[in-house]
Coordinates of C-alpha atoms in Angstrom, one line a residue:
T3 CA -5.2 -6.3 24.8
V4 CA -7.2 -9.2 23.4
T5 CA -7.0 -8.9 19.6
K6 CA -10.6 -10.1 19.2
A7 CA -11.7 -6.9 20.9
L8 CA -10.0 -4.8 18.2
S9 CA -12.0 -3.3 15.3
G10 CA -11.0 -4.3 11.7
G11 CA -9.1 -1.0 11.2
E12 CA -7.3 -1.5 14.5
K13 CA -6.2 -5.0 13.5
S14 CA -5.0 -3.7 10.1
F15 CA -3.0 -0.9 11.8
T16 CA -1.5 -3.4 14.3
T17 CA -0.6 -5.7 11.5
I18 CA 1.1 -2.9 9.5
S19 CA 3.1 -1.9 12.7
F20 CA 4.1 -5.5 13.3
L21 CA 5.3 -6.0 9.7
M22 CA 7.3 -2.8 9.7
A23 CA 9.0 -3.9 12.9
L24 CA 9.6 -7.4 11.5
G25 CA 10.8 -5.9 8.2
D26 CA 13.7 -4.1 10.0
R27 CA 15.1 -7.6 10.9
M28 CA 14.9 -8.9 7.3
C29 CA 17.0 -8.0 4.4
V30 CA 14.9 -8.6 1.3
P31 CA 14.8 -6.6 -2.0
F32 CA 11.0 -6.6 -2.3
R33 CA 8.2 -6.2 0.1
A34 CA 4.5 -6.2 -0.7
M35 CA 1.2 -5.6 1.1
D36 CA -2.1 -6.4 -0.4
E37 CA -5.3 -4.6 0.8
F38 CA -3.7 -3.4 4.0
D39 CA -6.2 -0.6 4.3
I40 CA -9.4 -2.4 3.5
F41 CA -11.0 -2.1 7.0
M42 CA -9.6 1.3 8.0
D43 CA -11.6 4.5 8.2
S44 CA -10.4 7.4 6.2
V45 CA -8.4 9.1 9.0
N46 CA -6.4 6.0 10.0
R47 CA -6.0 5.0 6.3
K48 CA -4.4 8.3 5.5
K49 CA -2.1 8.0 8.6
S50 CA -1.2 4.4 7.7
I51 CA -0.3 5.3 4.0
K52 CA 1.8 8.2 5.1
L53 CA 3.6 6.0 7.6
L54 CA 4.2 3.3 5.1
I55 CA 5.5 5.7 2.5
K56 CA 7.9 7.3 5.0
Y57 CA 9.0 3.8 6.1
A58 CA 9.6 2.7 2.5
T59 CA 11.5 5.9 1.5
E60 CA 13.9 5.5 4.4
R61 CA 14.8 2.0 3.2
K62 CA 16.5 2.7 -0.1
K63 CA 17.8 -0.9 -0.6
S64 CA 14.3 -2.4 -0.9
Q65 CA 11.3 -1.8 -3.2
F66 CA 7.8 -1.7 -1.7
I67 CA 4.6 -2.6 -3.4
F68 CA 1.3 -1.6 -1.8
L69 CA -1.9 -2.9 -3.4
T70 CA -5.3 -1.4 -2.6
P71 CA -8.7 -1.3 -4.3
Q72 CA -9.2 2.1 -2.8
D73 CA -8.2 5.5 -4.2
I74 CA -4.7 6.5 -3.4
S75 CA -4.6 9.8 -5.1
G76 CA -2.8 12.6 -3.3
F77 CA 0.1 10.4 -2.0
E78 CA 2.4 11.0 -5.0
G79 CA 5.9 12.0 -4.2
P80 CA 9.5 12.0 -5.5
H81 CA 9.9 8.3 -4.7
V82 CA 6.3 7.1 -5.2
R83 CA 4.8 5.7 -8.3
I84 CA 1.1 5.0 -8.5
F85 CA -0.3 2.5 -11.0
K86 CA -4.0 2.5 -11.3
L87 CA -6.1 0.0 -13.2
R88 CA -8.7 1.4 -15.4
P89 CA -12.1 -0.3 -15.3
A90 CA -12.3 -3.3 -17.6
L91 CA -14.4 -2.9 -20.7
R92 CA -16.9 -5.5 -21.6
G93 CA -15.3 -8.1 -23.9
Q94 CA -11.8 -6.7 -23.3
Q95 CA -9.3 -9.5 -23.9
T96 CA -5.9 -7.7 -23.6
F97 CA -4.3 -5.3 -21.1
D98 CA -3.6 -2.7 -23.7
G99 CA -4.1 0.8 -22.2
Y100 CA -5.2 -0.8 -18.9
F101 CA -2.8 1.1 -16.6
R102 CA -2.4 4.7 -15.8
V103 CA 0.8 5.8 -14.2
H104 CA 1.2 8.8 -11.8
V105 CA 4.7 9.7 -11.0
G106 CA 5.3 12.3 -8.3

């Protein structure tokens, strides 16, 4: 398949799959993905997040960080922590009270 023919969501899912396969060959303590779901529709986004959480929880020697500007509510679990930024206030100059933490 020519990658130019893939939609944005298909490219994102392919990239996630490739990184998971590559990750099994690397021994690193931290792994991070930024805006991995930005071009996905809601169905594939949900599948991808579940797949990534399953993948991450099976690899207990590494910590995973997934950053997304989209809502990730509903994916809390025993090994999942969600940090959500609150909207910035006009004139805000510190990060006090800027994070909400959800622990499943």
